[in-house]
Amino acid sequence: MKLTVVGGGSTYTPELIDGFARLRDTLPIDELVLMDPATDRLELIGALARRIFTRQAHNGTITTTTDLDAAVEGADAVLLQLRVGGQAAREQDETWPLDCGCVGQETTGAGGLAKALRTVPVVLGIADRVRRANPTAWIIDFTNPVGIVTRALLQEGHRAVGLCNVAIGFQRRFATLLDLPASRIHLDHVGLNHLTWETGVRLDGPEGENVLPRLLTDHGDRIAADLHLPATLLDGLGVVPSYYLRYYYAHDEVVRELRTKPSRAAEVAEMERQLLSLYADPALDEKPALLAKRGGAYYSEAAVDLAAALLNGAGSPYQVVNTHNNGTLPFLPDDAVIEVQAAVGEKGPKPLPVAPLDPLYAGLMAQVTAYEDLALRAALHGGRDRVFKALLSHPLIGQYEYAETLTDQLIAHNREHLAWA
């Protein structure tokens, strides 16, 4: 089995390598290719990856390359973990929207749209080359904004599934609180990427006992503290929103916070400098503890589970993925990309049935889905008017004066990445 990681020079990659090494019985990899145009980082991380494999007695080979076509040739699955523009572009995404009093964040609002505009054309170009090299290869997208990127891939007919680590993070957190193995926790996870709610927490599968009420009663304060939301909100809702919902439920509070502290991009850039220094140590043969603070916790385990299910029918029977709606949520178009539990096999994911949703959640999902549709049009076809309409439709913006200003700022800050600008 051959797997290729596009963006293999990312500081995330040792997390992925660790999962491949530990879970080799679930996903037996013969060849792993790390592809990245950044040669210096790629060789550094490639060397560490080989040491991790050696330490854990994995017999697979790891190669590095800057040649995309060579990397994807014969690959059974291609994992995408890109950041077009790097941390410098992320720093901009997180700062200029604040001038309008709008949240600055890399996956939602104006910053999220900027990232989508930079990313979608690049990802589609890669996907076309994957399809030419091996039409049966699966593309697993971890590149944000995952929902929009996955929708772009599926719209062009690629064999693609989107992956996010929010759900597996909740699964592990709830398992710890309940003092149970994570394998026993099944989430009623529903929404769009980075706009999800846990409407149930079940034991031993989708038909199991719902212990979410017990979780909220016994551990609601701790869960709320993790989300930086009041426990009374969770009690009133009776669900657990993802931490990305704080950008909606406490928007102005978040903006005030963001204006008084360094950006997350600046924090991550410093962390990456430290990680790369650690990776350069030839004695290091495991992922360092600092990597846990970088983000992407449990990404490797989710990726192994998904790849195993798609390639050989192994892995967990149900997994949270980003895939076409196809009637799962009747208030959304069939071609919308939703993030839900699905039965995943070699033919791809099939979403499980979802109970009717409260309008409080369905309404916000419908509005953000409409934004994602407009965002994808802007990413594919360009044009100031399309960017403006996408921003005007977003619930975190919505006012025409803000949308006008943010449109000009987005284009000015991203001109080098926008062919049409």
PDB file of N, CA, C and O in Angstrom, residues 110 113 117 371 374-375 377-379 382-394 397-411 420:
ATOM      1  N   ALA A 110     -14.233  36.472   7.322  1.00  0.00           N
ATOM      2  CA  ALA A 110     -13.468  36.997   6.197  1.00  0.00           C
ATOM      3  C   ALA A 110     -12.135  36.283   6.032  1.00  0.00           C
ATOM      4  O   ALA A 110     -11.696  36.024   4.909  1.00  0.00           O
ATOM      5  N   LEU A 113     -12.696  33.017   4.338  1.00  0.00           N
ATOM      6  CA  LEU A 113     -12.921  33.165   2.902  1.00  0.00           C
ATOM      7  C   LEU A 113     -11.601  33.389   2.177  1.00  0.00           C
ATOM      8  O   LEU A 113     -11.360  32.811   1.110  1.00  0.00           O
ATOM      9  N   LEU A 117     -10.161  31.119  -0.909  1.00  0.00           N
ATOM     10  CA  LEU A 117      -9.816  31.646  -2.228  1.00  0.00           C
ATOM     11  C   LEU A 117      -8.393  31.278  -2.626  1.00  0.00           C
ATOM     12  O   LEU A 117      -8.111  31.002  -3.795  1.00  0.00           O
ATOM     13  N   TYR A 371     -23.461  30.607   2.391  1.00  0.00           N
ATOM     14  CA  TYR A 371     -22.173  31.299   2.301  1.00  0.00           C
ATOM     15  C   TYR A 371     -21.134  30.417   1.621  1.00  0.00           C
ATOM     16  O   TYR A 371     -20.391  30.883   0.744  1.00  0.00           O
ATOM     17  N   LEU A 374     -21.495  30.414  -2.077  1.00  0.00           N
ATOM     18  CA  LEU A 374     -20.999  31.657  -2.668  1.00  0.00           C
ATOM     19  C   LEU A 374     -19.479  31.745  -2.579  1.00  0.00           C
ATOM     20  O   LEU A 374     -18.821  32.250  -3.508  1.00  0.00           O
ATOM     21  N   ALA A 375     -18.912  31.257  -1.494  1.00  0.00           N
ATOM     22  CA  ALA A 375     -17.455  31.260  -1.337  1.00  0.00           C
ATOM     23  C   ALA A 375     -16.800  30.388  -2.401  1.00  0.00           C
ATOM     24  O   ALA A 375     -15.768  30.752  -2.979  1.00  0.00           O
ATOM     25  N   ARG A 377     -18.022  29.642  -5.351  1.00  0.00           N
ATOM     26  CA  ARG A 377     -18.120  30.334  -6.641  1.00  0.00           C
ATOM     27  C   ARG A 377     -17.010  31.375  -6.774  1.00  0.00           C
ATOM     28  O   ARG A 377     -16.399  31.520  -7.836  1.00  0.00           O
ATOM     29  N   ALA A 378     -16.758  32.118  -5.700  1.00  0.00           N
ATOM     30  CA  ALA A 378     -15.697  33.128  -5.730  1.00  0.00           C
ATOM     31  C   ALA A 378     -14.331  32.484  -5.912  1.00  0.00           C
ATOM     32  O   ALA A 378     -13.475  32.995  -6.636  1.00  0.00           O
ATOM     33  N   ALA A 379     -14.114  31.340  -5.258  1.00  0.00           N
ATOM     34  CA  ALA A 379     -12.823  30.657  -5.359  1.00  0.00           C
ATOM     35  C   ALA A 379     -12.599  30.107  -6.760  1.00  0.00           C
ATOM     36  O   ALA A 379     -11.470  30.111  -7.268  1.00  0.00           O
ATOM     37  N   GLY A 382     -13.526  33.778  -9.300  1.00  0.00           N
ATOM     38  CA  GLY A 382     -12.944  35.071  -8.975  1.00  0.00           C
ATOM     39  C   GLY A 382     -13.931  36.215  -9.121  1.00  0.00           C
ATOM     40  O   GLY A 382     -15.132  36.022  -9.336  1.00  0.00           O
ATOM     41  N   GLY A 383     -13.411  37.419  -8.999  1.00  0.00           N
ATOM     42  CA  GLY A 383     -14.238  38.606  -9.183  1.00  0.00           C
ATOM     43  C   GLY A 383     -14.601  39.267  -7.867  1.00  0.00           C
ATOM     44  O   GLY A 383     -15.010  38.597  -6.911  1.00  0.00           O
ATOM     45  N   ARG A 384     -14.456  40.586  -7.829  1.00  0.00           N
ATOM     46  CA  ARG A 384     -14.755  41.326  -6.607  1.00  0.00           C
ATOM     47  C   ARG A 384     -16.210  41.157  -6.186  1.00  0.00           C
ATOM     48  O   ARG A 384     -16.512  41.029  -4.993  1.00  0.00           O
ATOM     49  N   ASP A 385     -17.127  41.147  -7.142  1.00  0.00           N
ATOM     50  CA  ASP A 385     -18.547  41.044  -6.814  1.00  0.00           C
ATOM     51  C   ASP A 385     -18.856  39.720  -6.126  1.00  0.00           C
ATOM     52  O   ASP A 385     -19.655  39.686  -5.181  1.00  0.00           O
ATOM     53  N   ARG A 386     -18.226  38.651  -6.572  1.00  0.00           N
ATOM     54  CA  ARG A 386     -18.468  37.358  -5.935  1.00  0.00           C
ATOM     55  C   ARG A 386     -17.905  37.337  -4.512  1.00  0.00           C
ATOM     56  O   ARG A 386     -18.507  36.760  -3.608  1.00  0.00           O
ATOM     57  N   VAL A 387     -16.750  37.942  -4.321  1.00  0.00           N
ATOM     58  CA  VAL A 387     -16.186  38.018  -2.974  1.00  0.00           C
ATOM     59  C   VAL A 387     -17.111  38.827  -2.066  1.00  0.00           C
ATOM     60  O   VAL A 387     -17.399  38.428  -0.920  1.00  0.00           O
ATOM     61  N   PHE A 388     -17.592  39.943  -2.548  1.00  0.00           N
ATOM     62  CA  PHE A 388     -18.493  40.791  -1.764  1.00  0.00           C
ATOM     63  C   PHE A 388     -19.750  40.031  -1.368  1.00  0.00           C
ATOM     64  O   PHE A 388     -20.179  40.070  -0.198  1.00  0.00           O
ATOM     65  N   LYS A 389     -20.363  39.313  -2.297  1.00  0.00           N
ATOM     66  CA  LYS A 389     -21.597  38.585  -1.989  1.00  0.00           C
ATOM     67  C   LYS A 389     -21.351  37.493  -0.952  1.00  0.00           C
ATOM     68  O   LYS A 389     -22.192  37.271  -0.065  1.00  0.00           O
ATOM     69  N   ALA A 390     -20.221  36.813  -1.053  1.00  0.00           N
ATOM     70  CA  ALA A 390     -19.911  35.783  -0.062  1.00  0.00           C
ATOM     71  C   ALA A 390     -19.776  36.397   1.319  1.00  0.00           C
ATOM     72  O   ALA A 390     -20.313  35.875   2.309  1.00  0.00           O
ATOM     73  N   LEU A 391     -19.063  37.525   1.412  1.00  0.00           N
ATOM     74  CA  LEU A 391     -18.881  38.184   2.713  1.00  0.00           C
ATOM     75  C   LEU A 391     -20.208  38.718   3.252  1.00  0.00           C
ATOM     76  O   LEU A 391     -20.499  38.610   4.448  1.00  0.00           O
ATOM     77  N   LEU A 392     -21.028  39.295   2.382  1.00  0.00           N
ATOM     78  CA  LEU A 392     -22.312  39.835   2.821  1.00  0.00           C
ATOM     79  C   LEU A 392     -23.215  38.737   3.363  1.00  0.00           C
ATOM     80  O   LEU A 392     -24.011  38.972   4.284  1.00  0.00           O
ATOM     81  N   SER A 393     -23.076  37.520   2.820  1.00  0.00           N
ATOM     82  CA  SER A 393     -23.942  36.411   3.243  1.00  0.00           C
ATOM     83  C   SER A 393     -23.504  35.779   4.552  1.00  0.00           C
ATOM     84  O   SER A 393     -24.277  35.045   5.177  1.00  0.00           O
ATOM     85  N   HIS A 394     -22.261  36.031   4.959  1.00  0.00           N
ATOM     86  CA  HIS A 394     -21.744  35.328   6.136  1.00  0.00           C
ATOM     87  C   HIS A 394     -22.361  35.912   7.405  1.00  0.00           C
ATOM     88  O   HIS A 394     -22.368  37.133   7.605  1.00  0.00           O
ATOM     89  N   ILE A 397     -20.621  38.623   9.387  1.00  0.00           N
ATOM     90  CA  ILE A 397     -20.348  39.918   8.733  1.00  0.00           C
ATOM     91  C   ILE A 397     -21.684  40.602   8.457  1.00  0.00           C
ATOM     92  O   ILE A 397     -22.102  41.468   9.208  1.00  0.00           O
ATOM     93  N   GLY A 398     -22.334  40.253   7.355  1.00  0.00           N
ATOM     94  CA  GLY A 398     -23.736  40.605   7.144  1.00  0.00           C
ATOM     95  C   GLY A 398     -24.069  42.046   6.812  1.00  0.00           C
ATOM     96  O   GLY A 398     -25.102  42.291   6.211  1.00  0.00           O
ATOM     97  N   GLN A 399     -23.253  43.023   7.185  1.00  0.00           N
ATOM     98  CA  GLN A 399     -23.572  44.417   6.893  1.00  0.00           C
ATOM     99  C   GLN A 399     -22.796  44.872   5.654  1.00  0.00           C
ATOM    100  O   GLN A 399     -21.606  44.594   5.515  1.00  0.00           O
ATOM    101  N   TYR A 400     -23.480  45.610   4.765  1.00  0.00           N
ATOM    102  CA  TYR A 400     -22.862  45.908   3.470  1.00  0.00           C
ATOM    103  C   TYR A 400     -21.619  46.763   3.596  1.00  0.00           C
ATOM    104  O   TYR A 400     -20.657  46.596   2.831  1.00  0.00           O
ATOM    105  N   GLU A 401     -21.589  47.689   4.586  1.00  0.00           N
ATOM    106  CA  GLU A 401     -20.390  48.519   4.728  1.00  0.00           C
ATOM    107  C   GLU A 401     -19.184  47.670   5.133  1.00  0.00           C
ATOM    108  O   GLU A 401     -18.074  47.879   4.633  1.00  0.00           O
ATOM    109  N   TYR A 402     -19.405  46.742   6.051  1.00  0.00           N
ATOM    110  CA  TYR A 402     -18.322  45.830   6.436  1.00  0.00           C
ATOM    111  C   TYR A 402     -17.888  44.979   5.240  1.00  0.00           C
ATOM    112  O   TYR A 402     -16.696  44.778   4.995  1.00  0.00           O
ATOM    113  N   ALA A 403     -18.888  44.457   4.522  1.00  0.00           N
ATOM    114  CA  ALA A 403     -18.562  43.586   3.394  1.00  0.00           C
ATOM    115  C   ALA A 403     -17.768  44.331   2.329  1.00  0.00           C
ATOM    116  O   ALA A 403     -16.838  43.778   1.727  1.00  0.00           O
ATOM    117  N   GLU A 404     -18.113  45.582   2.073  1.00  0.00           N
ATOM    118  CA  GLU A 404     -17.372  46.387   1.096  1.00  0.00           C
ATOM    119  C   GLU A 404     -15.913  46.554   1.530  1.00  0.00           C
ATOM    120  O   GLU A 404     -14.977  46.333   0.753  1.00  0.00           O
ATOM    121  N   THR A 405     -15.715  46.969   2.780  1.00  0.00           N
ATOM    122  CA  THR A 405     -14.364  47.204   3.280  1.00  0.00           C
ATOM    123  C   THR A 405     -13.548  45.920   3.309  1.00  0.00           C
ATOM    124  O   THR A 405     -12.384  45.884   2.889  1.00  0.00           O
ATOM    125  N   LEU A 406     -14.159  44.852   3.799  1.00  0.00           N
ATOM    126  CA  LEU A 406     -13.450  43.578   3.905  1.00  0.00           C
ATOM    127  C   LEU A 406     -13.110  43.003   2.532  1.00  0.00           C
ATOM    128  O   LEU A 406     -12.069  42.348   2.370  1.00  0.00           O
ATOM    129  N   THR A 407     -13.969  43.238   1.552  1.00  0.00           N
ATOM    130  CA  THR A 407     -13.668  42.777   0.196  1.00  0.00           C
ATOM    131  C   THR A 407     -12.381  43.414  -0.314  1.00  0.00           C
ATOM    132  O   THR A 407     -11.488  42.732  -0.837  1.00  0.00           O
ATOM    133  N   ASP A 408     -12.276  44.722  -0.152  1.00  0.00           N
ATOM    134  CA  ASP A 408     -11.072  45.411  -0.616  1.00  0.00           C
ATOM    135  C   ASP A 408      -9.833  44.954   0.143  1.00  0.00           C
ATOM    136  O   ASP A 408      -8.762  44.766  -0.446  1.00  0.00           O
ATOM    137  N   GLN A 409      -9.981  44.758   1.452  1.00  0.00           N
ATOM    138  CA  GLN A 409      -8.833  44.320   2.247  1.00  0.00           C
ATOM    139  C   GLN A 409      -8.424  42.897   1.878  1.00  0.00           C
ATOM    140  O   GLN A 409      -7.226  42.596   1.773  1.00  0.00           O
ATOM    141  N   LEU A 410      -9.399  42.028   1.694  1.00  0.00           N
ATOM    142  CA  LEU A 410      -9.087  40.642   1.327  1.00  0.00           C
ATOM    143  C   LEU A 410      -8.292  40.607   0.023  1.00  0.00           C
ATOM    144  O   LEU A 410      -7.261  39.924  -0.073  1.00  0.00           O
ATOM    145  N   ILE A 411      -8.751  41.335  -0.973  1.00  0.00           N
ATOM    146  CA  ILE A 411      -8.068  41.316  -2.264  1.00  0.00           C
ATOM    147  C   ILE A 411      -6.673  41.920  -2.131  1.00  0.00           C
ATOM    148  O   ILE A 411      -5.693  41.384  -2.659  1.00  0.00           O
ATOM    149  N   TRP A 420      -7.002  36.069 -10.690  1.00  0.00           N
ATOM    150  CA  TRP A 420      -7.915  37.007 -11.320  1.00  0.00           C
ATOM    151  C   TRP A 420      -7.727  38.446 -10.812  1.00  0.00           C
ATOM    152  O   TRP A 420      -8.243  39.399 -11.420  1.00  0.00           O
TER     153      TRP A 420
END
